Amino acid sequence: MTRIKTSYNRRSFMKVSAAASGGMLIGFSWLNGCVPATSEKKTGLAIPKEWFEINGYIKIGDTGLVTIYSPNPEIGQNIKTSMPMIVAEELDVPWENVIVEQAPLNTGFYQNQFAGGSLSIRLSWNALRMAGATGRRMLMEAAAKEWGIPISDIAAKDGMISENNGERSFSYGEIASKAVGIEIPKEIELKEVKDFKLIGSSIKNVDGKKILKGEPLFGFDFKREGMKLAMIQHPPAFGMTVKDFNADEIKKMPGITDAFIIDTTIDDPEMFDERGFLKLIAIVGESTWPLMQAKKAIKANWETIDALEDSQTHTKRLERALESGKVSDVRKDGDPEAAFKKAAKVIERTYSAPFIAHNTMEPMNFFAHVTENSAELIGPTQTPEAMEKSVSKFLGMPIENITVNMTRIGGGFGRRLYVNFGVEAAAISNKIGGPVKLIYTREDDMSQGTYRPTYRSKYKAGLDENNKLIAFSVKGAGLPESPVFPKRFPAGAVENYIAERIHGETNVTTGAWRAPRSNFTAGAEQSFLDEVAELAGKDPIDFRLELFDRAIKDPIGEAHDYEAERYAGVLKLVKEKSNWGEEKPGLYRGVAAYFCHSSYVAEVFDMMMVNGQPKIKKVWCAVDCGIVVNKDAAKNMVEGGVIDGIGHAMYSRLTFANGAAREMNFDRYQLIRHSQVPEEIEVFFVENEIDPTGLGEPGLPPAIGALANAMYKATGQRYYHQPFATERQIIG
Amino acid sequence: MKAEYFVNSTHSFTYTILMATFTLNINGKTEQVDVDPSTPILWVLRDHLDLVGTKYACGISQCGTCTIHVGGMAVRSCLLPVSAIGNQEITTIEGLSENGDHPVQQAWLEHDVYQCGYCQAGQIMSATALLKNNPNPTDEEIEASMNGNICRCGTYTRIKKAIKTAATNMQNA
């Protein structure tokens, strides 16, 4: 067993318990009544008459039913299942006895209550294990005290405590009441990885049955007695603001109760794009359809306060930035200039990608009820803490008077890291003095995004007469942020290396979009390396493995970000599983590997030409994300990442004219559909005992490179500019 | 640089909306609503009848998230006015089965299909309509009839597997 010090004390537990008795922890079961929510049939355990709060993660009922609170926002990454699995593992309770509930925001107890950067499991791994192990230890101590024997004489397993050399036993439910008074242990023992029973197995989504029955789970479904609905209208273009509008006419429309302008400007807000539309028209009413009609009837005076940009401007800015932009951050190893001069072969290629929108299927929405001295917020957010802070600053209200509760979230992808819509809901509630739910239309959502920036990178490689890679250069510009990661591969693997970052300017609002920067750079770099390998006359996997070998044995320059052994490990695994090197008529294959969010993923795409169109038959994925918590769900995450990567690289783009997004709904903005996805995706995990690393994002980036490389094999055409489908049309 | 202009400046403001009473047959029950006849059935379900299992995502019949059955056919509810329904039977995800035990729902459970879950009610409603009309669809037929349903999380391969499982189970039943 691993002994570790517990990082919390009596005080922090008391804080949670106090909150619990006030109804905060237990109270959030809206629309589900008082019966504990559970989506799976349990093993005949009755609903407890009494619950005992063991710690902020665990509540045990007198019948042995255990409630485990999942602290982080659930955006589809399935942590509402996998986080409680980790607690249950260390508590050693059968999963059938477990009920899962979403915890509210509680910054005094939980840490890192956000969903971003593929960090949920990674940052909470120890805390979740400790919560379970502490609970188990307290139950054991309570039993030892009850029986008057030392704790070393008893064992806890599968929800039961038993005497090692005796007949006596307690179920967790029988001893729970006694465990409440036990002192929090200063040190606890964690299980060895080899002894895991739940972790590494496949547990079905705890909300699965509710999802397929259409039960109200999402913010969009939230209802409260007396609640009004509200919609906003933002200016028609970035660079514009609202001056005034026909509020009196709008207010007279049927079903409309109010219309006004809100200003959500905040000093020093958190997770809030200040370039966004801070002044908005708000309309309040009783139901959605009249609000949609009223929105169409708005006549507003908009004022132009900044440049109205368009896509041509953006492309020119990126081209100019690459030619003559200010380089802000450089990594340089060796003498790249001299090396390129003496290289036998030099290849240079440019790659680009457009702005893209997040397009979560559930549009932005949030419930707010602001009173004179309190604010209650409920809805889908990836960053409840930032929302609490921003709303506190906006209302000038102490943080302890604000509560934020999380609903299930109909997609995040980074969009809900930003809290503007929560502040907007609070502003509207504050103005009308009552509870309100703000809902965006798809058009609001798509044309008021925090988009993936648009990027353009130039790669250059030099080979010597033996086809060894001796020089590598990458220079990347973005509006606004450069996509280049100077310390990532192939840094450390090439004698003469230079990476340059150039930042551009735009008034289009941008932000984190699933696997920020990696979602472009992986595709560009991995297709470029495919071309370099081809120029060197080498197999693309062998070519990469040679470079990793160099980074392992004799790394170049200052530290690089990745572990070359693990990087090479996923390539070797995907090579083996996909039978790479095997030739079949009509089969075209491409490979890519990428490291991000502390995880390593290699993918092989198998493609065939069907009726003159490339069709992806199979995708092979090899993943090293450390210990896998929930295996089938982890596979689902990687499958989704692959499809998301293909979809956005092939079809999606957001363009601008006169400062306005030209694509505002799914008629013009293309997302991948059923007929366009691979026939099969198979996911393999590297087995190791490394603490879990990211998984929500790492599956996506390499898909773009492997796709481009397989398409090259199938069509003879290289793909440099996303979306590839458009490029193909242009090529004809 | 400052410029001013009007949008929608030609819009006239003569709003006379006549409310009307509609008697609807939803999930085997008779429901009465008093609404503007142009109201799409989606908002009647969600706002007036508390049937929020049917989701909004695009409002222009492009994504399939709002799919319901009208007269046994899969239709997008976000553009269909309540006045066009008449006495046709409406089935929503809430009325598909007693306890989530329709073979399609069971197959979804078996394959643990969902990620965020928001589009899945629409996917399930499209899939049940497909299997009703075509009990043993080919891959191409599944793709053709499911292409109107977007899943932003990318659960498409699992959806296809679940549809095949459901087809097999329904034929063996």
PDB file of C-alpha atoms in Angstrom, chain B:
ATOM      1  CA  MET B   1     -14.790  55.946 -37.357  1.00  0.00           C
ATOM      2  CA  LYS B   2     -18.475  56.159 -36.579  1.00  0.00           C
ATOM      3  CA  ALA B   3     -21.400  55.034 -38.637  1.00  0.00           C
ATOM      4  CA  GLU B   4     -25.020  54.383 -37.834  1.00  0.00           C
ATOM      5  CA  TYR B   5     -27.615  52.346 -39.564  1.00  0.00           C
ATOM      6  CA  PHE B   6     -30.831  50.513 -38.964  1.00  0.00           C
ATOM      7  CA  VAL B   7     -31.398  46.823 -39.295  1.00  0.00           C
ATOM      8  CA  ASN B   8     -34.865  45.480 -39.979  1.00  0.00           C
ATOM      9  CA  SER B   9     -35.875  49.069 -40.655  1.00  0.00           C
ATOM     10  CA  THR B  10     -38.660  48.091 -43.024  1.00  0.00           C
ATOM     11  CA  HIS B  11     -40.367  45.943 -40.428  1.00  0.00           C
ATOM     12  CA  SER B  12     -43.851  47.147 -39.617  1.00  0.00           C
ATOM     13  CA  PHE B  13     -45.385  46.992 -36.210  1.00  0.00           C
ATOM     14  CA  THR B  14     -48.893  45.745 -36.565  1.00  0.00           C
ATOM     15  CA  TYR B  15     -48.963  42.705 -34.351  1.00  0.00           C
ATOM     16  CA  THR B  16     -52.272  41.011 -33.893  1.00  0.00           C
ATOM     17  CA  ILE B  17     -51.752  37.466 -32.810  1.00  0.00           C
ATOM     18  CA  LEU B  18     -54.855  35.377 -32.426  1.00  0.00           C
ATOM     19  CA  MET B  19     -54.474  32.725 -29.800  1.00  0.00           C
ATOM     20  CA  ALA B  20     -56.221  29.458 -30.517  1.00  0.00           C
ATOM     21  CA  THR B  21     -56.984  26.311 -28.606  1.00  0.00           C
ATOM     22  CA  PHE B  22     -55.517  23.071 -29.905  1.00  0.00           C
ATOM     23  CA  THR B  23     -56.350  19.597 -28.756  1.00  0.00           C
ATOM     24  CA  LEU B  24     -53.344  17.361 -29.207  1.00  0.00           C
ATOM     25  CA  ASN B  25     -52.822  13.646 -28.897  1.00  0.00           C
ATOM     26  CA  ILE B  26     -49.418  13.307 -27.251  1.00  0.00           C
ATOM     27  CA  ASN B  27     -47.964  10.044 -25.966  1.00  0.00           C
ATOM     28  CA  GLY B  28     -51.443   8.562 -25.778  1.00  0.00           C
ATOM     29  CA  LYS B  29     -52.875  11.436 -23.773  1.00  0.00           C
ATOM     30  CA  THR B  30     -55.093  14.281 -24.834  1.00  0.00           C
ATOM     31  CA  GLU B  31     -53.658  17.698 -24.094  1.00  0.00           C
ATOM     32  CA  GLN B  32     -55.134  21.150 -24.653  1.00  0.00           C
ATOM     33  CA  VAL B  33     -53.048  24.228 -25.251  1.00  0.00           C
ATOM     34  CA  ASP B  34     -53.954  27.828 -25.922  1.00  0.00           C
ATOM     35  CA  VAL B  35     -51.217  29.273 -28.110  1.00  0.00           C
ATOM     36  CA  ASP B  36     -50.365  31.314 -31.177  1.00  0.00           C
ATOM     37  CA  PRO B  37     -51.101  28.910 -34.095  1.00  0.00           C
ATOM     38  CA  SER B  38     -47.676  29.562 -35.602  1.00  0.00           C
ATOM     39  CA  THR B  39     -45.924  28.167 -32.503  1.00  0.00           C
ATOM     40  CA  PRO B  40     -43.735  25.215 -33.480  1.00  0.00           C
ATOM     41  CA  ILE B  41     -44.771  22.023 -31.719  1.00  0.00           C
ATOM     42  CA  LEU B  42     -41.272  21.923 -30.129  1.00  0.00           C
ATOM     43  CA  TRP B  43     -42.079  24.963 -27.981  1.00  0.00           C
ATOM     44  CA  VAL B  44     -45.571  23.721 -27.212  1.00  0.00           C
ATOM     45  CA  LEU B  45     -44.005  20.530 -25.833  1.00  0.00           C
ATOM     46  CA  ARG B  46     -41.220  22.265 -23.941  1.00  0.00           C
ATOM     47  CA  ASP B  47     -42.829  25.469 -22.688  1.00  0.00           C
ATOM     48  CA  HIS B  48     -46.486  24.557 -22.341  1.00  0.00           C
ATOM     49  CA  LEU B  49     -46.533  20.837 -21.567  1.00  0.00           C
ATOM     50  CA  ASP B  50     -43.257  20.427 -19.643  1.00  0.00           C
ATOM     51  CA  LEU B  51     -42.102  17.713 -22.038  1.00  0.00           C
ATOM     52  CA  VAL B  52     -38.494  18.885 -22.234  1.00  0.00           C
ATOM     53  CA  GLY B  53     -37.018  15.608 -23.509  1.00  0.00           C
ATOM     54  CA  THR B  54     -37.349  17.011 -27.035  1.00  0.00           C
ATOM     55  CA  LYS B  55     -34.455  19.427 -27.426  1.00  0.00           C
ATOM     56  CA  TYR B  56     -33.832  22.655 -29.293  1.00  0.00           C
ATOM     57  CA  ALA B  57     -30.541  23.072 -31.119  1.00  0.00           C
ATOM     58  CA  CYS B  58     -30.909  24.836 -34.495  1.00  0.00           C
ATOM     59  CA  GLY B  59     -34.522  25.881 -35.011  1.00  0.00           C
ATOM     60  CA  ILE B  60     -34.252  25.454 -38.792  1.00  0.00           C
ATOM     61  CA  SER B  61     -34.704  21.708 -39.230  1.00  0.00           C
ATOM     62  CA  GLN B  62     -31.022  21.083 -39.898  1.00  0.00           C
ATOM     63  CA  CYS B  63     -29.741  19.061 -36.948  1.00  0.00           C
ATOM     64  CA  GLY B  64     -32.468  16.595 -35.947  1.00  0.00           C
ATOM     65  CA  THR B  65     -32.094  17.232 -32.218  1.00  0.00           C
ATOM     66  CA  CYS B  66     -35.812  18.038 -31.926  1.00  0.00           C
ATOM     67  CA  THR B  67     -37.042  14.895 -33.731  1.00  0.00           C
ATOM     68  CA  ILE B  68     -40.426  13.496 -32.666  1.00  0.00           C
ATOM     69  CA  HIS B  69     -42.934  11.156 -34.324  1.00  0.00           C
ATOM     70  CA  VAL B  70     -46.068  12.603 -35.885  1.00  0.00           C
ATOM     71  CA  GLY B  71     -48.393   9.993 -37.282  1.00  0.00           C
ATOM     72  CA  GLY B  72     -45.575   7.474 -36.878  1.00  0.00           C
ATOM     73  CA  MET B  73     -43.142   9.458 -39.013  1.00  0.00           C
ATOM     74  CA  ALA B  74     -39.970  11.100 -37.744  1.00  0.00           C
ATOM     75  CA  VAL B  75     -40.318  14.862 -38.101  1.00  0.00           C
ATOM     76  CA  ARG B  76     -38.376  17.899 -36.907  1.00  0.00           C
ATOM     77  CA  SER B  77     -40.536  19.648 -34.358  1.00  0.00           C
ATOM     78  CA  CYS B  78     -38.733  23.004 -34.410  1.00  0.00           C
ATOM     79  CA  LEU B  79     -40.412  24.284 -37.593  1.00  0.00           C
ATOM     80  CA  LEU B  80     -43.693  22.401 -37.516  1.00  0.00           C
ATOM     81  CA  PRO B  81     -46.513  24.745 -36.401  1.00  0.00           C
ATOM     82  CA  VAL B  82     -48.946  23.356 -33.871  1.00  0.00           C
ATOM     83  CA  SER B  83     -51.765  24.284 -36.260  1.00  0.00           C
ATOM     84  CA  ALA B  84     -50.503  21.757 -38.826  1.00  0.00           C
ATOM     85  CA  ILE B  85     -50.775  18.734 -36.545  1.00  0.00           C
ATOM     86  CA  GLY B  86     -54.515  18.183 -36.473  1.00  0.00           C
ATOM     87  CA  ASN B  87     -55.464  14.914 -34.869  1.00  0.00           C
ATOM     88  CA  GLN B  88     -52.293  13.046 -35.768  1.00  0.00           C
ATOM     89  CA  GLU B  89     -50.661  11.125 -32.943  1.00  0.00           C
ATOM     90  CA  ILE B  90     -47.534  12.666 -31.500  1.00  0.00           C
ATOM     91  CA  THR B  91     -44.880  10.559 -29.785  1.00  0.00           C
ATOM     92  CA  THR B  92     -41.976  12.169 -27.959  1.00  0.00           C
ATOM     93  CA  ILE B  93     -39.008  10.533 -26.275  1.00  0.00           C
ATOM     94  CA  GLU B  94     -40.998  10.507 -23.030  1.00  0.00           C
ATOM     95  CA  GLY B  95     -43.689   8.421 -24.679  1.00  0.00           C
ATOM     96  CA  LEU B  96     -41.478   6.004 -26.596  1.00  0.00           C
ATOM     97  CA  SER B  97     -41.683   3.377 -23.862  1.00  0.00           C
ATOM     98  CA  GLU B  98     -42.880   2.932 -20.303  1.00  0.00           C
ATOM     99  CA  ASN B  99     -39.500   2.813 -18.645  1.00  0.00           C
ATOM    100  CA  GLY B 100     -36.833   3.376 -21.260  1.00  0.00           C
ATOM    101  CA  ASP B 101     -37.172  -0.228 -22.378  1.00  0.00           C
ATOM    102  CA  HIS B 102     -37.792   0.194 -26.106  1.00  0.00           C
ATOM    103  CA  PRO B 103     -35.252  -2.080 -27.866  1.00  0.00           C
ATOM    104  CA  VAL B 104     -33.567   1.005 -29.355  1.00  0.00           C
ATOM    105  CA  GLN B 105     -33.193   2.578 -25.903  1.00  0.00           C
ATOM    106  CA  GLN B 106     -31.897  -0.737 -24.560  1.00  0.00           C
ATOM    107  CA  ALA B 107     -29.332  -0.914 -27.349  1.00  0.00           C
ATOM    108  CA  TRP B 108     -28.230   2.644 -26.540  1.00  0.00           C
ATOM    109  CA  LEU B 109     -27.730   1.555 -22.935  1.00  0.00           C
ATOM    110  CA  GLU B 110     -25.815  -1.553 -23.991  1.00  0.00           C
ATOM    111  CA  HIS B 111     -23.395   0.423 -26.181  1.00  0.00           C
ATOM    112  CA  ASP B 112     -23.148   3.313 -23.674  1.00  0.00           C
ATOM    113  CA  VAL B 113     -23.577   5.540 -26.723  1.00  0.00           C
ATOM    114  CA  TYR B 114     -23.861   9.064 -25.320  1.00  0.00           C
ATOM    115  CA  GLN B 115     -21.238  11.590 -24.402  1.00  0.00           C
ATOM    116  CA  CYS B 116     -22.921  14.900 -23.562  1.00  0.00           C
ATOM    117  CA  GLY B 117     -26.276  13.298 -24.353  1.00  0.00           C
ATOM    118  CA  TYR B 118     -28.061  16.379 -25.658  1.00  0.00           C
ATOM    119  CA  CYS B 119     -28.717  15.099 -29.200  1.00  0.00           C
ATOM    120  CA  GLN B 120     -29.521  11.535 -28.205  1.00  0.00           C
ATOM    121  CA  ALA B 121     -33.304  11.861 -27.791  1.00  0.00           C
ATOM    122  CA  GLY B 122     -33.444  13.060 -31.399  1.00  0.00           C
ATOM    123  CA  GLN B 123     -31.109  10.279 -32.547  1.00  0.00           C
ATOM    124  CA  ILE B 124     -33.263   7.668 -30.788  1.00  0.00           C
ATOM    125  CA  MET B 125     -36.481   9.053 -32.288  1.00  0.00           C
ATOM    126  CA  SER B 126     -34.969   8.970 -35.797  1.00  0.00           C
ATOM    127  CA  ALA B 127     -33.621   5.456 -35.230  1.00  0.00           C
ATOM    128  CA  THR B 128     -36.942   4.068 -33.953  1.00  0.00           C
ATOM    129  CA  ALA B 129     -38.762   5.505 -36.964  1.00  0.00           C
ATOM    130  CA  LEU B 130     -36.150   4.008 -39.280  1.00  0.00           C
ATOM    131  CA  LEU B 131     -36.456   0.522 -37.772  1.00  0.00           C
ATOM    132  CA  LYS B 132     -40.233   0.669 -37.849  1.00  0.00           C
ATOM    133  CA  ASN B 133     -40.180   1.178 -41.606  1.00  0.00           C
ATOM    134  CA  ASN B 134     -37.070  -0.846 -42.346  1.00  0.00           C
ATOM    135  CA  PRO B 135     -36.436  -3.575 -39.748  1.00  0.00           C
ATOM    136  CA  ASN B 136     -33.084  -4.626 -41.196  1.00  0.00           C
ATOM    137  CA  PRO B 137     -31.339  -1.583 -42.677  1.00  0.00           C
ATOM    138  CA  THR B 138     -27.972  -1.709 -44.422  1.00  0.00           C
ATOM    139  CA  ASP B 139     -25.163   0.620 -43.344  1.00  0.00           C
ATOM    140  CA  GLU B 140     -26.003   2.921 -46.246  1.00  0.00           C
ATOM    141  CA  GLU B 141     -29.676   2.981 -45.300  1.00  0.00           C
ATOM    142  CA  ILE B 142     -28.787   3.804 -41.682  1.00  0.00           C
ATOM    143  CA  GLU B 143     -26.525   6.616 -42.858  1.00  0.00           C
ATOM    144  CA  ALA B 144     -29.122   7.977 -45.256  1.00  0.00           C
ATOM    145  CA  SER B 145     -31.906   8.109 -42.725  1.00  0.00           C
ATOM    146  CA  MET B 146     -29.755   9.269 -39.796  1.00  0.00           C
ATOM    147  CA  ASN B 147     -27.853  11.957 -41.728  1.00  0.00           C
ATOM    148  CA  GLY B 148     -30.223  14.648 -40.548  1.00  0.00           C
ATOM    149  CA  ASN B 149     -29.171  14.090 -36.933  1.00  0.00           C
ATOM    150  CA  ILE B 150     -25.967  15.813 -35.841  1.00  0.00           C
ATOM    151  CA  CYS B 151     -23.940  14.581 -32.861  1.00  0.00           C
ATOM    152  CA  ARG B 152     -21.340  17.191 -31.976  1.00  0.00           C
ATOM    153  CA  CYS B 153     -19.510  14.818 -29.593  1.00  0.00           C
ATOM    154  CA  GLY B 154     -19.020  12.271 -32.393  1.00  0.00           C
ATOM    155  CA  THR B 155     -20.838   9.205 -31.072  1.00  0.00           C
ATOM    156  CA  TYR B 156     -21.832   8.224 -34.621  1.00  0.00           C
ATOM    157  CA  THR B 157     -20.061   4.862 -34.729  1.00  0.00           C
ATOM    158  CA  ARG B 158     -21.742   3.802 -31.481  1.00  0.00           C
ATOM    159  CA  ILE B 159     -25.126   4.991 -32.719  1.00  0.00           C
ATOM    160  CA  LYS B 160     -24.742   2.815 -35.810  1.00  0.00           C
ATOM    161  CA  LYS B 161     -23.760  -0.191 -33.701  1.00  0.00           C
ATOM    162  CA  ALA B 162     -26.701   0.398 -31.371  1.00  0.00           C
ATOM    163  CA  ILE B 163     -29.127   0.595 -34.319  1.00  0.00           C
ATOM    164  CA  LYS B 164     -27.816  -2.744 -35.615  1.00  0.00           C
ATOM    165  CA  THR B 165     -28.116  -4.331 -32.175  1.00  0.00           C
ATOM    166  CA  ALA B 166     -31.656  -3.021 -31.837  1.00  0.00           C
ATOM    167  CA  ALA B 167     -32.543  -4.326 -35.318  1.00  0.00           C
ATOM    168  CA  THR B 168     -31.272  -7.789 -34.414  1.00  0.00           C
ATOM    169  CA  ASN B 169     -33.039  -7.830 -31.056  1.00  0.00           C
ATOM    170  CA  MET B 170     -36.318  -6.615 -32.554  1.00  0.00           C
ATOM    171  CA  GLN B 171     -36.239  -9.300 -35.242  1.00  0.00           C
ATOM    172  CA  ASN B 172     -35.482 -12.021 -32.717  1.00  0.00           C
ATOM    173  CA  ALA B 173     -38.180 -10.807 -30.363  1.00  0.00           C
TER     174      ALA B 173
END
